[in-house]
Amino acid sequence: MIPYARQWISSADIDAVVDVLNSPWLTQGPVVQAFEKALCAQSGAAHCVAMNNATAALHIACLAVGVGPGDLVLTVPNTFVASANAAVYCGGTVDFVDINPRTLCMDADALEEKLASLAAKGKPVKAVIPVHFAGLSCDMAAIARVAKSYGCAIIEDASHAIGGLYQNAPIGNCTHSDITVFSFHPVKIITTGEGGALLTNNGDLFERARRLANHGLIRNADDFAVRDQPEWFGEWAYQQVDLGYNYRITDFQCALGLNQLNSLKSWINRRNQLAAVYRGAFVDLDVECQRVPDSYLSAYHLFIVQLSPAANRRRVFNLLRQNGIGVNVHYIPVHTQPFYQARGFYLGQFPVAEAYYRRTLSLPLYPKLTEEEQQQVISQFIAVLRQCSV
Ligand SMILES: *Cc1c(COP(=O)(O)O)cnc(C)c1O
C-alpha cells in the first residue's frame, strides 16, 4: 500500500537522537532550547515553546490568551477535532465558521457574518482559531482585520503548514496573530515522533505559555509571587502560581526535530513538485483541486482532490484502497461528531464544509514518494474514476 503520508527518517536523524540518549540530558536539556531557537529562526517569530504535541500547544495557547469557562471560541468544521477540543479543555464553548469553497480554509466573510450575528446576540468571542488546511495559509490579513475589530485573540493552527508561505513570508511569523501552533506528528511536515510548538511575538504570552506547559511553576526568584518567607527561598526554590500541566517534550525528540528542520526547504519543494504533477495529470478530469492564491506557498501536508458531486466517493475510495493506493479523507466536519452533535450542532449547519467533505479524497503525498509510485497513483486514480462513471 502506498500510504497517504509518511515520515522520512535519515541516518543523520538517528545519529542525532542517539547522541542525546548518550548525553546527561534526556529532557529539559540544551537540545529543547536549540530546537526552539531553530523554530524561531525558521518562522521569524520571536518566542517558541516546544511541547509534547500540537493538541497540548493549542490547549496552552487558549489558556494563554485567556480562554476560560463560558468563553466562546471559533474555528472551522474542516479540521482535526483537536482544533476545537482545545477550547473545550479550558471550559470554553466552541462554534464554527464555514470554509471558503476554493481554498478550503476559514472564509473571512463568513467570519465577519458570524461575529456580527454573535455580537447582535450579546455574545463576545474570546478567540478565533483559523486552520491552514492541507498546508495552505488562511487569508490571515483579512481574518485579522475582522477578528481584531471584534476584540478576538487569534491562534493559527498551522499543524499542517510549517515551511509554507503567506504573502511571501513564513507561516508562523505571527504577523497577523497572537500565537501560531505547529505539529510534529509523523504524518505532518517534519516530525519529533509526537510533538508540537507554540510561537508568538508577545513576551507576556510566551512567559505564560512556558509556565502553563510546566506545571505553572516559576523558578526565577525575581518573579516569585510570595517573597516574605525566607525559609522558602534559596537555590532550590520554585513557586507554583497557576494550575499548569506537564506538556514538556524530550531532548531526544527535539534532536530529531532539529535535524529534520535541515530538510524542511527541500521537502516543501518536493511536495510542491509532486502536487504540480498531480494537478497537471488531472486538468482534463472532472475533479477540483485546492486553489493556491498568488504569494502563497502551500506546505502541501495533503494533496486534496474533490470528485465530481455525481461521483460515488465511497466506491472510488474502496477501489483505490483495494488497488494499493492509501487514499484518505480529511476531514469529517467536526460539528457532525457525536460529541459536538450532543452540544447542539446539526447536519446542514455548515453547508460548504459538508459539501466539500462528501467529495474529498487525500492522495498520497510525501517527499519520499517516488515518481514511479506517483505515476501508479495517477493511473489508478484515472482508471477508477472511469470505472465509476460507467
Ligand atoms: C495533527 C493536527 C493537530 C494535532 O496535532 P498533534 O501533534 O497530533 O496533537 C491539530 N490540528 C490539526 C489541524 C492537525 O492536523
GROMACS .gro file of C-alpha atoms and ligand atoms in nm:
model
  405
    1MET     CA    1   0.000   0.000   0.000
    2ILE     CA    2   0.127   0.347  -0.089
    3PRO     CA    3   0.023   0.546   0.223
    4TYR     CA    4  -0.128   0.896   0.208
    5ALA     CA    5   0.154   1.032   0.426
    6ARG     CA    6   0.482   0.907   0.562
    7GLN     CA    7   0.777   1.035   0.763
    8TRP     CA    8   1.136   1.036   0.635
    9ILE     CA    9   1.396   0.939   0.895
   10SER     CA   10   1.761   0.963   0.783
   11SER     CA   11   2.068   0.806   0.941
   12ALA     CA   12   2.169   1.160   1.047
   13ASP     CA   13   1.835   1.184   1.234
   14ILE     CA   14   1.908   0.856   1.411
   15ASP     CA   15   2.262   0.966   1.499
   16ALA     CA   16   2.131   1.293   1.644
   17VAL     CA   17   1.882   1.105   1.865
   18VAL     CA   18   2.145   0.853   1.978
   19ASP     CA   19   2.383   1.136   2.071
   20VAL     CA   20   2.121   1.274   2.309
   21LEU     CA   21   2.049   0.929   2.453
   22ASN     CA   22   2.420   0.909   2.538
   23SER     CA   23   2.418   1.255   2.698
   24PRO     CA   24   2.327   1.351   3.058
   25TRP     CA   25   2.003   1.524   2.948
   26LEU     CA   26   1.710   1.322   2.819
   27THR     CA   27   1.464   1.604   2.887
   28GLN     CA   28   1.470   1.977   2.968
   29GLY     CA   29   1.826   1.996   2.841
   30PRO     CA   30   2.001   2.207   2.578
   31VAL     CA   31   1.852   2.042   2.268
   32VAL     CA   32   1.497   2.154   2.352
   33GLN     CA   33   1.628   2.512   2.363
   34ALA     CA   34   1.823   2.465   2.039
   35PHE     CA   35   1.509   2.333   1.866
   36GLU     CA   36   1.301   2.624   1.994
   37LYS     CA   37   1.564   2.869   1.871
   38ALA     CA   38   1.572   2.700   1.530
   39LEU     CA   39   1.191   2.718   1.504
   40CYS     CA   40   1.207   3.092   1.578
   41ALA     CA   41   1.472   3.135   1.309
   42GLN     CA   42   1.269   2.930   1.060
   43SER     CA   43   0.937   3.106   1.118
   44GLY     CA   44   1.052   3.454   1.213
   45ALA     CA   45   0.859   3.454   1.543
   46ALA     CA   46   1.033   3.597   1.850
   47HIS     CA   47   0.949   3.321   2.100
   48CYS     CA   48   0.881   2.948   2.095
   49VAL     CA   49   0.774   2.681   2.344
   50ALA     CA   50   0.818   2.325   2.214
   51MET     CA   51   0.570   2.080   2.365
   52ASN     CA   52   0.474   1.714   2.365
   53ASN     CA   53   0.216   1.755   2.086
   54ALA     CA   54   0.020   2.021   1.900
   55THR     CA   55  -0.301   1.943   2.087
   56ALA     CA   56  -0.125   2.042   2.410
   57ALA     CA   57   0.014   2.354   2.241
   58LEU     CA   58  -0.338   2.452   2.128
   59HIS     CA   59  -0.466   2.398   2.484
   60ILE     CA   60  -0.188   2.616   2.626
   61ALA     CA   61  -0.246   2.876   2.353
   62CYS     CA   62  -0.613   2.902   2.451
   63LEU     CA   63  -0.526   2.935   2.821
   64ALA     CA   64  -0.255   3.191   2.747
   65VAL     CA   65  -0.492   3.422   2.556
   66GLY     CA   66  -0.737   3.390   2.844
   67VAL     CA   67  -0.999   3.139   2.729
   68GLY     CA   68  -1.187   3.035   3.043
   69PRO     CA   69  -1.519   2.886   3.148
   70GLY     CA   70  -1.804   3.007   2.927
   71ASP     CA   71  -1.581   3.186   2.675
   72LEU     CA   72  -1.669   3.147   2.310
   73VAL     CA   73  -1.405   3.029   2.060
   74LEU     CA   74  -1.448   2.998   1.682
   75THR     CA   75  -1.276   2.752   1.449
   76VAL     CA   76  -1.367   2.573   1.125
   77PRO     CA   77  -1.552   2.243   1.079
   78ASN     CA   78  -1.292   2.129   0.823
   79THR     CA   79  -1.017   2.039   1.070
   80PHE     CA   80  -0.896   1.771   1.306
   81VAL     CA   81  -1.101   1.758   1.625
   82ALA     CA   82  -0.807   1.892   1.831
   83SER     CA   83  -0.856   2.249   1.697
   84ALA     CA   84  -1.199   2.261   1.861
   85ASN     CA   85  -1.127   2.048   2.167
   86ALA     CA   86  -0.854   2.287   2.284
   87ALA     CA   87  -1.118   2.546   2.374
   88VAL     CA   88  -1.338   2.287   2.546
   89TYR     CA   89  -1.044   2.183   2.768
   90CYS     CA   90  -1.048   2.539   2.905
   91GLY     CA   91  -1.419   2.524   2.981
   92GLY     CA   92  -1.490   2.731   2.672
   93THR     CA   93  -1.766   2.685   2.415
   94VAL     CA   94  -1.684   2.619   2.051
   95ASP     CA   95  -1.869   2.750   1.749
   96PHE     CA   96  -1.774   2.716   1.385
   97VAL     CA   97  -1.719   2.934   1.078
   98ASP     CA   98  -1.767   2.781   0.734
   99ILE     CA   99  -1.482   2.742   0.486
  100ASN     CA  100  -1.414   2.909   0.155
  101PRO     CA  101  -1.511   2.659  -0.120
  102ARG     CA  102  -1.194   2.719  -0.320
  103THR     CA  103  -0.918   2.749  -0.059
  104LEU     CA  104  -1.098   2.514   0.189
  105CYS     CA  105  -0.975   2.739   0.473
  106MET     CA  106  -1.172   2.970   0.706
  107ASP     CA  107  -1.370   3.221   0.499
  108ALA     CA  108  -1.311   3.579   0.619
  109ASP     CA  109  -1.658   3.693   0.506
  110ALA     CA  110  -1.822   3.403   0.689
  111LEU     CA  111  -1.619   3.500   0.998
  112GLU     CA  112  -1.742   3.857   0.974
  113GLU     CA  113  -2.106   3.740   0.942
  114LYS     CA  114  -2.065   3.505   1.237
  115LEU     CA  115  -1.904   3.767   1.460
  116ALA     CA  116  -2.170   4.023   1.367
  117SER     CA  117  -2.456   3.783   1.443
  118LEU     CA  118  -2.299   3.675   1.775
  119ALA     CA  119  -2.237   4.039   1.871
  120ALA     CA  120  -2.602   4.117   1.794
  121LYS     CA  121  -2.698   3.846   2.045
  122GLY     CA  122  -2.459   3.997   2.301
  123LYS     CA  123  -2.211   3.709   2.273
  124PRO     CA  124  -1.847   3.822   2.259
  125VAL     CA  125  -1.588   3.586   2.108
  126LYS     CA  126  -1.266   3.534   2.303
  127ALA     CA  127  -1.053   3.372   2.032
  128VAL     CA  128  -1.055   3.263   1.669
  129ILE     CA  129  -0.859   2.956   1.556
  130PRO     CA  130  -0.811   2.956   1.176
  131VAL     CA  131  -0.658   2.633   1.038
  132HIS     CA  132  -0.409   2.632   0.750
  133PHE     CA  133  -0.575   2.338   0.583
  134ALA     CA  134  -0.352   2.091   0.396
  135GLY     CA  135  -0.060   2.334   0.439
  136LEU     CA  136  -0.226   2.635   0.272
  137SER     CA  137  -0.241   2.951   0.483
  138CYS     CA  138  -0.574   3.115   0.553
  139ASP     CA  139  -0.604   3.476   0.435
  140MET     CA  140  -0.463   3.595   0.766
  141ALA     CA  141  -0.469   3.970   0.689
  142ALA     CA  142  -0.843   3.954   0.617
  143ILE     CA  143  -0.914   3.729   0.916
  144ALA     CA  144  -0.708   3.950   1.150
  145ARG     CA  145  -0.883   4.266   1.029
  146VAL     CA  146  -1.223   4.117   1.113
  147ALA     CA  147  -1.121   3.935   1.434
  148LYS     CA  148  -0.940   4.237   1.578
  149SER     CA  149  -1.236   4.467   1.511
  150TYR     CA  150  -1.434   4.239   1.745
  151GLY     CA  151  -1.152   4.218   2.002
  152CYS     CA  152  -1.080   3.846   1.947
  153ALA     CA  153  -0.743   3.682   2.007
  154ILE     CA  154  -0.611   3.487   1.706
  155ILE     CA  155  -0.444   3.144   1.729
  156GLU     CA  156  -0.325   2.998   1.398
  157ASP     CA  157  -0.349   2.619   1.386
  158ALA     CA  158  -0.057   2.562   1.150
  159SER     CA  159  -0.029   2.192   1.232
  160HIS     CA  160  -0.016   2.125   0.855
  161ALA     CA  161   0.183   2.421   0.750
  162ILE     CA  162   0.541   2.462   0.875
  163GLY     CA  163   0.753   2.570   0.578
  164GLY     CA  164   0.463   2.730   0.390
  165LEU     CA  165   0.443   3.099   0.299
  166TYR     CA  166   0.171   3.363   0.326
  167GLN     CA  167   0.226   3.687   0.136
  168ASN     CA  168   0.575   3.553   0.065
  169ALA     CA  169   0.657   3.534   0.439
  170PRO     CA  170   0.685   3.220   0.655
  171ILE     CA  171   0.373   3.081   0.819
  172GLY     CA  172   0.435   3.105   1.194
  173ASN     CA  173   0.578   3.457   1.198
  174CYS     CA  174   0.261   3.567   1.387
  175THR     CA  175   0.236   3.895   1.193
  176HIS     CA  176  -0.144   3.856   1.190
  177SER     CA  177  -0.197   3.652   1.506
  178ASP     CA  178  -0.117   3.623   1.875
  179ILE     CA  179   0.005   3.265   1.857
  180THR     CA  180   0.082   3.000   1.594
  181VAL     CA  181   0.093   2.625   1.663
  182PHE     CA  182   0.286   2.358   1.466
  183SER     CA  183   0.252   1.978   1.489
  184PHE     CA  184   0.537   1.731   1.454
  185HIS     CA  185   0.330   1.413   1.433
  186PRO     CA  186   0.487   1.168   1.183
  187VAL     CA  187   0.227   1.237   0.912
  188LYS     CA  188   0.297   1.611   0.926
  189ILE     CA  189   0.577   1.802   0.751
  190ILE     CA  190   0.862   1.734   0.996
  191THR     CA  191   0.845   1.501   1.294
  192THR     CA  192   0.962   1.453   1.651
  193GLY     CA  193   0.754   1.135   1.695
  194GLU     CA  194   0.490   1.317   1.892
  195GLY     CA  195   0.549   1.689   1.927
  196GLY     CA  196   0.431   2.041   1.875
  197ALA     CA  197   0.531   2.401   1.927
  198LEU     CA  198   0.374   2.734   2.013
  199LEU     CA  199   0.518   3.050   1.857
  200THR     CA  200   0.446   3.411   1.948
  201ASN     CA  201   0.589   3.761   1.926
  202ASN     CA  202   0.430   3.859   2.257
  203GLY     CA  203   0.664   3.826   2.557
  204ASP     CA  204   0.380   3.801   2.811
  205LEU     CA  205   0.202   3.523   2.617
  206PHE     CA  206   0.536   3.345   2.588
  207GLU     CA  207   0.605   3.359   2.963
  208ARG     CA  208   0.253   3.241   3.042
  209ALA     CA  209   0.273   2.955   2.789
  210ARG     CA  210   0.614   2.847   2.916
  211ARG     CA  211   0.480   2.836   3.272
  212LEU     CA  212   0.150   2.663   3.190
  213ALA     CA  213   0.328   2.387   2.996
  214ASN     CA  214   0.542   2.313   3.303
  215HIS     CA  215   0.301   2.281   3.600
  216GLY     CA  216   0.251   2.656   3.639
  217LEU     CA  217   0.593   2.684   3.803
  218ILE     CA  218   0.821   2.984   3.838
  219ARG     CA  219   1.191   2.918   3.905
  220ASN     CA  220   1.331   3.269   3.869
  221ALA     CA  221   1.329   3.423   4.221
  222ASP     CA  222   1.282   3.772   4.076
  223ASP     CA  223   0.940   3.662   3.952
  224PHE     CA  224   0.822   3.493   4.272
  225ALA     CA  225   0.471   3.578   4.382
  226VAL     CA  226   0.539   3.534   4.755
  227ARG     CA  227   0.856   3.691   4.896
  228ASP     CA  228   0.812   3.724   5.271
  229GLN     CA  229   0.905   3.372   5.387
  230PRO     CA  230   1.286   3.340   5.399
  231GLU     CA  231   1.268   2.965   5.469
  232TRP     CA  232   1.108   2.925   5.128
  233PHE     CA  233   1.394   3.089   4.938
  234GLY     CA  234   1.719   2.951   4.805
  235GLU     CA  235   1.874   2.784   4.504
  236TRP     CA  236   1.616   2.504   4.531
  237ALA     CA  237   1.311   2.724   4.533
  238TYR     CA  238   1.021   2.724   4.290
  239GLN     CA  239   0.668   2.857   4.322
  240GLN     CA  240   0.351   2.732   4.163
  241VAL     CA  241   0.140   3.031   4.060
  242ASP     CA  242  -0.102   2.872   3.809
  243LEU     CA  243  -0.260   2.533   3.752
  244GLY     CA  244  -0.025   2.419   3.475
  245TYR     CA  245   0.034   2.089   3.301
  246ASN     CA  246   0.323   1.864   3.213
  247TYR     CA  247   0.333   1.919   2.839
  248ARG     CA  248   0.713   1.903   2.809
  249ILE     CA  249   0.890   1.748   2.512
  250THR     CA  250   1.213   1.547   2.548
  251ASP     CA  251   1.561   1.635   2.425
  252PHE     CA  252   1.588   1.324   2.209
  253GLN     CA  253   1.266   1.418   2.032
  254CYS     CA  254   1.397   1.769   1.975
  255ALA     CA  255   1.722   1.624   1.838
  256LEU     CA  256   1.510   1.452   1.574
  257GLY     CA  257   1.313   1.769   1.504
  258LEU     CA  258   1.625   1.985   1.485
  259ASN     CA  259   1.781   1.756   1.229
  260GLN     CA  260   1.455   1.726   1.034
  261LEU     CA  261   1.447   2.106   1.000
  262ASN     CA  262   1.759   2.082   0.780
  263SER     CA  263   1.542   1.913   0.515
  264LEU     CA  264   1.238   2.139   0.551
  265LYS     CA  265   1.304   2.357   0.249
  266SER     CA  266   1.382   2.071   0.012
  267TRP     CA  267   1.083   1.872   0.138
  268ILE     CA  268   0.845   2.163   0.078
  269ASN     CA  269   0.989   2.198  -0.273
  270ARG     CA  270   0.946   1.827  -0.333
  271ARG     CA  271   0.586   1.833  -0.205
  272ASN     CA  272   0.512   2.127  -0.437
  273GLN     CA  273   0.670   1.944  -0.733
  274LEU     CA  274   0.461   1.634  -0.668
  275ALA     CA  275   0.148   1.847  -0.628
  276ALA     CA  276   0.218   2.017  -0.964
  277VAL     CA  277   0.242   1.674  -1.130
  278TYR     CA  278  -0.096   1.572  -0.983
  279ARG     CA  279  -0.254   1.898  -1.096
  280GLY     CA  280  -0.116   1.858  -1.446
  281ALA     CA  281  -0.239   1.500  -1.469
  282PHE     CA  282  -0.592   1.591  -1.358
  283VAL     CA  283  -0.665   1.900  -1.571
  284ASP     CA  284  -0.896   1.710  -1.805
  285LEU     CA  285  -1.078   1.520  -1.530
  286ASP     CA  286  -1.400   1.628  -1.363
  287VAL     CA  287  -1.224   1.694  -1.031
  288GLU     CA  288  -1.128   2.005  -0.837
  289CYS     CA  289  -0.802   2.084  -0.658
  290GLN     CA  290  -0.746   2.334  -0.376
  291ARG     CA  291  -0.689   2.687  -0.501
  292VAL     CA  292  -0.349   2.833  -0.400
  293PRO     CA  293  -0.364   3.215  -0.427
  294ASP     CA  294  -0.068   3.418  -0.557
  295SER     CA  295   0.203   3.492  -0.299
  296TYR     CA  296   0.107   3.179  -0.102
  297LEU     CA  297   0.327   2.868  -0.091
  298SER     CA  298   0.143   2.564   0.042
  299ALA     CA  299   0.342   2.331   0.264
  300TYR     CA  300   0.128   2.058   0.100
  301HIS     CA  301   0.077   1.841   0.406
  302LEU     CA  302  -0.207   1.688   0.200
  303PHE     CA  303  -0.296   1.666  -0.166
  304ILE     CA  304  -0.671   1.722  -0.175
  305VAL     CA  305  -0.885   1.632  -0.474
  306GLN     CA  306  -1.261   1.684  -0.482
  307LEU     CA  307  -1.453   1.443  -0.704
  308SER     CA  308  -1.746   1.548  -0.917
  309PRO     CA  309  -2.057   1.579  -0.697
  310ALA     CA  310  -2.207   1.298  -0.907
  311ALA     CA  311  -1.923   1.055  -0.834
  312ASN     CA  312  -1.958   0.783  -0.570
  313ARG     CA  313  -1.677   0.875  -0.332
  314ARG     CA  314  -1.715   0.561  -0.121
  315ARG     CA  315  -1.672   0.342  -0.428
  316VAL     CA  316  -1.373   0.539  -0.557
  317PHE     CA  317  -1.213   0.524  -0.210
  318ASN     CA  318  -1.267   0.148  -0.174
  319LEU     CA  319  -1.142   0.064  -0.524
  320LEU     CA  320  -0.826   0.273  -0.476
  321ARG     CA  321  -0.756   0.109  -0.140
  322GLN     CA  322  -0.811  -0.235  -0.297
  323ASN     CA  323  -0.560  -0.139  -0.564
  324GLY     CA  324  -0.291  -0.044  -0.313
  325ILE     CA  325  -0.343   0.332  -0.310
  326GLY     CA  326  -0.372   0.452   0.051
  327VAL     CA  327  -0.618   0.735  -0.003
  328ASN     CA  328  -0.776   0.901   0.299
  329VAL     CA  329  -1.044   1.159   0.382
  330HIS     CA  330  -0.976   1.492   0.558
  331TYR     CA  331  -1.193   1.592   0.740
  332ILE     CA  332  -1.525   1.468   0.870
  333PRO     CA  333  -1.673   1.809   0.969
  334VAL     CA  334  -1.607   1.848   1.342
  335HIS     CA  335  -1.959   1.977   1.415
  336THR     CA  336  -2.101   1.642   1.293
  337GLN     CA  337  -1.904   1.441   1.551
  338PRO     CA  338  -2.131   1.291   1.819
  339PHE     CA  339  -1.956   1.496   2.090
  340TYR     CA  340  -2.049   1.821   1.915
  341GLN     CA  341  -2.392   1.700   1.799
  342ALA     CA  342  -2.463   1.646   2.169
  343ARG     CA  343  -2.376   2.016   2.215
  344GLY     CA  344  -2.640   2.138   1.974
  345PHE     CA  345  -2.471   2.128   1.635
  346TYR     CA  346  -2.651   1.961   1.346
  347LEU     CA  347  -2.601   1.844   0.990
  348GLY     CA  348  -2.674   2.120   0.740
  349GLN     CA  349  -2.532   2.393   0.960
  350PHE     CA  350  -2.207   2.445   0.766
  351PRO     CA  351  -2.300   2.356   0.407
  352VAL     CA  352  -1.968   2.440   0.239
  353ALA     CA  353  -1.763   2.217   0.470
  354GLU     CA  354  -2.025   1.942   0.444
  355ALA     CA  355  -2.045   1.953   0.062
  356TYR     CA  356  -1.665   1.956   0.047
  357TYR     CA  357  -1.643   1.657   0.281
  358ARG     CA  358  -1.876   1.446   0.067
  359ARG     CA  359  -1.650   1.489  -0.238
  360THR     CA  360  -1.300   1.487  -0.096
  361LEU     CA  361  -1.008   1.244  -0.111
  362SER     CA  362  -0.647   1.286   0.005
  363LEU     CA  363  -0.398   1.127  -0.236
  364PRO     CA  364  -0.053   1.005  -0.130
  365LEU     CA  365   0.189   1.296  -0.088
  366TYR     CA  366   0.520   1.290   0.097
  367PRO     CA  367   0.878   1.372  -0.002
  368LYS     CA  368   0.985   1.009  -0.027
  369LEU     CA  369   0.707   0.928  -0.277
  370THR     CA  370   0.890   0.827  -0.597
  371GLU     CA  371   0.793   0.933  -0.949
  372GLU     CA  372   0.702   0.571  -1.027
  373GLU     CA  373   0.478   0.547  -0.722
  374GLN     CA  374   0.312   0.876  -0.811
  375GLN     CA  375   0.250   0.757  -1.168
  376GLN     CA  376   0.092   0.444  -1.021
  377VAL     CA  377  -0.137   0.664  -0.806
  378ILE     CA  378  -0.231   0.878  -1.108
  379SER     CA  379  -0.306   0.587  -1.342
  380GLN     CA  380  -0.507   0.403  -1.076
  381PHE     CA  381  -0.699   0.719  -0.991
  382ILE     CA  382  -0.788   0.786  -1.355
  383ALA     CA  383  -0.880   0.419  -1.414
  384VAL     CA  384  -1.100   0.403  -1.103
  385LEU     CA  385  -1.278   0.729  -1.194
  386ARG     CA  386  -1.353   0.585  -1.541
  387GLN     CA  387  -1.473   0.261  -1.389
  388CYS     CA  388  -1.701   0.453  -1.153
  389SER     CA  389  -1.851   0.674  -1.422
  390VAL     CA  390  -1.985   0.386  -1.636
  391LIG     C1  391  -0.249   1.692   1.365
  391LIG     C2  392  -0.333   1.807   1.398
  391LIG     C3  393  -0.348   1.856   1.527
  391LIG     C4  394  -0.295   1.784   1.648
  391LIG     O1  395  -0.161   1.757   1.639
  391LIG     P1  396  -0.092   1.658   1.744
  391LIG     O2  397   0.052   1.697   1.737
  391LIG     O3  398  -0.116   1.520   1.691
  391LIG     O4  399  -0.152   1.679   1.876
  391LIG     C5  400  -0.421   1.972   1.548
  391LIG     N1  401  -0.478   2.037   1.445
  391LIG     C6  402  -0.468   1.991   1.317
  391LIG     C7  403  -0.531   2.069   1.208
  391LIG     C8  404  -0.398   1.874   1.291
  391LIG     O5  405  -0.392   1.827   1.166
   0.00000   0.00000   0.00000
